[in-house]
XYZ file of C-alpha atoms in Angstrom:
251
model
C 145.845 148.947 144.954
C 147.523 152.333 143.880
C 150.586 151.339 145.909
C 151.327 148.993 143.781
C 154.114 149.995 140.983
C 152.634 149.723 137.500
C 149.174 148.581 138.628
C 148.522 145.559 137.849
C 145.822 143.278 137.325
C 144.989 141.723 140.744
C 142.835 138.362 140.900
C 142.188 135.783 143.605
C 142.990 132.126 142.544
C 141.472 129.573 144.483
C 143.654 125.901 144.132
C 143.698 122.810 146.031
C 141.869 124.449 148.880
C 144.158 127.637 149.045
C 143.040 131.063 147.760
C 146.172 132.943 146.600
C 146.675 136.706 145.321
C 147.859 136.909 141.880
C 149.044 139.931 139.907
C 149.318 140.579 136.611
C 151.408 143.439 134.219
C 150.940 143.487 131.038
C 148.175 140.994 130.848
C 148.092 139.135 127.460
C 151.468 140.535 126.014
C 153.176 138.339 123.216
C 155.369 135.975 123.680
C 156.493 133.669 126.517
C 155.546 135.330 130.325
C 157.605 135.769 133.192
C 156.389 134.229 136.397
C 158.223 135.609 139.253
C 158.975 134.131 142.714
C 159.406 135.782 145.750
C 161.179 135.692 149.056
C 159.860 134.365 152.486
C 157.446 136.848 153.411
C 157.537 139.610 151.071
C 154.264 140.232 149.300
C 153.371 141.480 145.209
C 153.609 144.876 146.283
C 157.341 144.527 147.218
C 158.049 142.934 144.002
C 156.194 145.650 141.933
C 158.951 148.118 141.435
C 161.078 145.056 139.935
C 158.140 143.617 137.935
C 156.373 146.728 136.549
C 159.895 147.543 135.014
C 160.590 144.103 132.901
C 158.676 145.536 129.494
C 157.939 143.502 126.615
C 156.277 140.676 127.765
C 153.451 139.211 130.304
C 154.575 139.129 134.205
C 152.903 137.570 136.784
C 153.693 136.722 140.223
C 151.525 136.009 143.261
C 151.543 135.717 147.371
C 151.598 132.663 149.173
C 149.364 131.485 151.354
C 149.973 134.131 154.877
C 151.608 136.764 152.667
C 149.985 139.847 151.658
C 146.473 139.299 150.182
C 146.098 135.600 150.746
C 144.530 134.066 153.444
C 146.766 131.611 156.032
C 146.552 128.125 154.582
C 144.373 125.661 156.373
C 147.448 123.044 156.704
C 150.797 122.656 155.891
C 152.162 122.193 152.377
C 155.246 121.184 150.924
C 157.216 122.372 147.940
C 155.505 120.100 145.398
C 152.286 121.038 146.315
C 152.868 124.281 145.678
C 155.227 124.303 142.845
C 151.770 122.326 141.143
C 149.423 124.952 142.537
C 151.487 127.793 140.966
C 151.320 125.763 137.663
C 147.940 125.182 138.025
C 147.495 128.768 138.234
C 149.941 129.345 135.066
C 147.186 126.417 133.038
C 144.195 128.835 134.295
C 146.312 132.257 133.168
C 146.904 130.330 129.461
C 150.313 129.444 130.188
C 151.242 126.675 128.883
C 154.927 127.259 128.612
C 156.450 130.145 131.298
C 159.817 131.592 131.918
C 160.314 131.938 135.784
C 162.697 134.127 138.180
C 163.042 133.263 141.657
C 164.370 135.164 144.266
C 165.692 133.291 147.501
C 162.700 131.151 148.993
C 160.955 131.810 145.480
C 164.464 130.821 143.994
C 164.571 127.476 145.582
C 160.477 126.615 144.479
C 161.865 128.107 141.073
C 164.078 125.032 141.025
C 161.134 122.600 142.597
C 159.158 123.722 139.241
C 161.825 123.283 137.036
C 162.417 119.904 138.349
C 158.953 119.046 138.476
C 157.528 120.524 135.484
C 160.726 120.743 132.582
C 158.287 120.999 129.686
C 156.445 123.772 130.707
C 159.694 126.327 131.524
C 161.670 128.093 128.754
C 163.738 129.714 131.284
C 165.490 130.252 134.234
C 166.225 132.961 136.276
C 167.443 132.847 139.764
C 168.466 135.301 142.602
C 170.090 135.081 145.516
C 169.322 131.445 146.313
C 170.426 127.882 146.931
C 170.333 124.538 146.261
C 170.404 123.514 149.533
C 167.442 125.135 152.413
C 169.048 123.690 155.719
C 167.299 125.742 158.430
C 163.958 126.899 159.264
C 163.457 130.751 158.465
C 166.424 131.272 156.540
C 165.915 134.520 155.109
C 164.972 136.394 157.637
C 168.782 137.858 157.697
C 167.171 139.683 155.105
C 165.868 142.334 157.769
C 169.732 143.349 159.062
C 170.799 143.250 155.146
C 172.609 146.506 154.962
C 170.655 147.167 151.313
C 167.558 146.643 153.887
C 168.415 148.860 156.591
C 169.604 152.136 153.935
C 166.594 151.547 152.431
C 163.628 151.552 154.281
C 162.347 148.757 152.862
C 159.271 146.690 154.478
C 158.653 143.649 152.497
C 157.515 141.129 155.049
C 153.880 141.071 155.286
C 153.362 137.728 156.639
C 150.580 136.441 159.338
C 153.132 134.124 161.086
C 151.324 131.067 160.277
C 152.461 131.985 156.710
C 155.842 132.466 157.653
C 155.875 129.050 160.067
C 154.234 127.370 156.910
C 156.529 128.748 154.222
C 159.860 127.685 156.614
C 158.247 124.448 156.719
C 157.953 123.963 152.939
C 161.314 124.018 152.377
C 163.422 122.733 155.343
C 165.353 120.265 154.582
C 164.554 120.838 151.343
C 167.751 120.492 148.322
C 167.603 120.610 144.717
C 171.182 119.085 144.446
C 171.358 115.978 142.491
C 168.623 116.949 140.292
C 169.966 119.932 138.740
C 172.137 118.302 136.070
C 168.627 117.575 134.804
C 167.812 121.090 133.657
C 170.620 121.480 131.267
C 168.049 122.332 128.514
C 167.136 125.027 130.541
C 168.688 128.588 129.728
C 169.330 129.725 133.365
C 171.130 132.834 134.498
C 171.965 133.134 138.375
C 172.478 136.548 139.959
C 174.429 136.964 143.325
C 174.881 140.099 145.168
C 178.625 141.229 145.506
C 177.812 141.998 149.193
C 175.385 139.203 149.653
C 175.567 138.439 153.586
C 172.609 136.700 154.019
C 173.332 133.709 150.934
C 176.835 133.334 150.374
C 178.383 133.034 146.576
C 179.104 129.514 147.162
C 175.338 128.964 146.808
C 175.198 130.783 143.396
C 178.633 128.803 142.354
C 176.881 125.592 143.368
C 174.504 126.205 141.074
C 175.975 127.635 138.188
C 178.506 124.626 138.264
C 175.236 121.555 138.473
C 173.585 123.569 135.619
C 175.122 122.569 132.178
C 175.372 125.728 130.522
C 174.268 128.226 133.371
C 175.180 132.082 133.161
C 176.290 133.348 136.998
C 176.656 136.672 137.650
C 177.649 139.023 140.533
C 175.566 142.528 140.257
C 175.908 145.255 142.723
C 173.643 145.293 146.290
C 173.414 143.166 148.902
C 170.757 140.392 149.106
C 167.956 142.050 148.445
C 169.232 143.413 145.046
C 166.259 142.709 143.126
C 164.564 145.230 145.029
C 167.203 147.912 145.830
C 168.884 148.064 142.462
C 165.774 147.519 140.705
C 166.073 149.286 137.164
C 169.451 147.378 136.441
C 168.260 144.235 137.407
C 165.141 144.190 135.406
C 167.187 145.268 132.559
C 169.478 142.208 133.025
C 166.405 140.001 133.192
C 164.930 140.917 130.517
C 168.150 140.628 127.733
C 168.567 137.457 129.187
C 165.054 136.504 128.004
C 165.624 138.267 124.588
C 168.988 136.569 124.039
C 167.146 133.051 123.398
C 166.564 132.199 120.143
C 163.197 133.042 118.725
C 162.839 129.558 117.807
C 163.128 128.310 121.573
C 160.085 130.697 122.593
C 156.277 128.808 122.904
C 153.455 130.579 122.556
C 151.348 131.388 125.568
């Protein structure tokens, strides 16, 4: 587990017949945690450099079934079954009340949560995403992103029953219609300036269905959160510490 930025506390969860790698920084921390969401395919240890960064608080994230550490799942789910099998993991953690950031795929099951579950999220982060998942796979421009390609990163680490189930969750899939809902929801959406792989039009959609939403372009391409890591975790976090101490639940 040294490869993994900041080591973090790694534990197996085992929900609704699916056993799922979680990890874990700053275990126990004050205040409201930070459950973050990743992109098709791309495992904790991706995430880590991003995650182990974001000080002052409890963050968590965890791979989906095929990815990384946990197994393939035995059938296909959809994204309400695991938007409540992530917050059945949050109710095991203590967390009665999270914060979440979601980066494409993970930004459109941030959205199924928030949707789902409104009185258990504080706030909103999301990356890169969409309110709309039309097409099997979409992500996987990811791998000719030019952020990608100067950087040597490898963050898919997917069996491809993962990856076939994880396309599957979400196509067809659209949060549109339902986002005018979240307007007590601090959100903040982040779009890369040089984005290829999910246009700004996504992030405008967005930022115009959510009363009261924050949108943001920040330097990088679509894989931002990973590339330009320091800066974005910076820009997370004073989002989180610009709501009023009032609004925060404990943990």
């Amino acid at each position: 587990m040294s490869r993994i930025s900041g080591r973090p506390a790694i534990s197996s969860e085992h929900v609704y017949g699916l056993s799922l790698r979680v990890a874990r920084w700053r275990a126990g921390a004050p205040g409201t945690p930070l459950l973050f969401l990743n992109g098709i395919g791309a495992d904790l240890a991706a995430a880590a450099p991003l995650l182990a960064q974001i000080h002052g608080r409890e963050v968590w994230t965890l791979d989906m079934p095929g990815v990384g550490g946990s197994p393939d799942a035995l059938l296909p789910y959809g994204a309400p079954t695991i938007a409540a099998v992530v917050m059945e993991i949050a109710d095991r953690l203590g967390h009665k009340t999270i914060d979440v950031a979601g980066f494409s795929w993970g930004g459109a099951l941030a959205q199924q949560i928030a949707i789902q579950f409104p009185g258990r999220m504080r706030c909103l982060v999301l990356m890169a995403t969409t309110p709309v998942m039309g097409a099997p796979g979409i992500g996987w421009a990811a791998m000719f992103d030019d952020d990608m390609l100067a950087s040597g990163l490898k963050i898919q680490t997917a069996t491809p029953l993962g990856i076939a189930y994880q396309s599957a969750a979400m196509t067809g899939w659209s949060s549109v219609g339902f986002l005018s809902g979240l307007k007590n929801i601090p959100t903040l959406v982040l779009m890369g300036e040089q984005d290829g792989v999910m246009p700004a039009c996504y992030s405008q959609m967005l930022a115009d269905q959510i009363d009261g939403a924050v949108l943001e372009a920040v330097p990088g391409s679509h894989l931002f959160p990973f590339t330009h890591a320091a800066a974005i975790s910076t820009r997370i976090s004073a989002f989180l510490d610009q709501q009023a101490p009032g609004q925060q639940a404990a943990a």
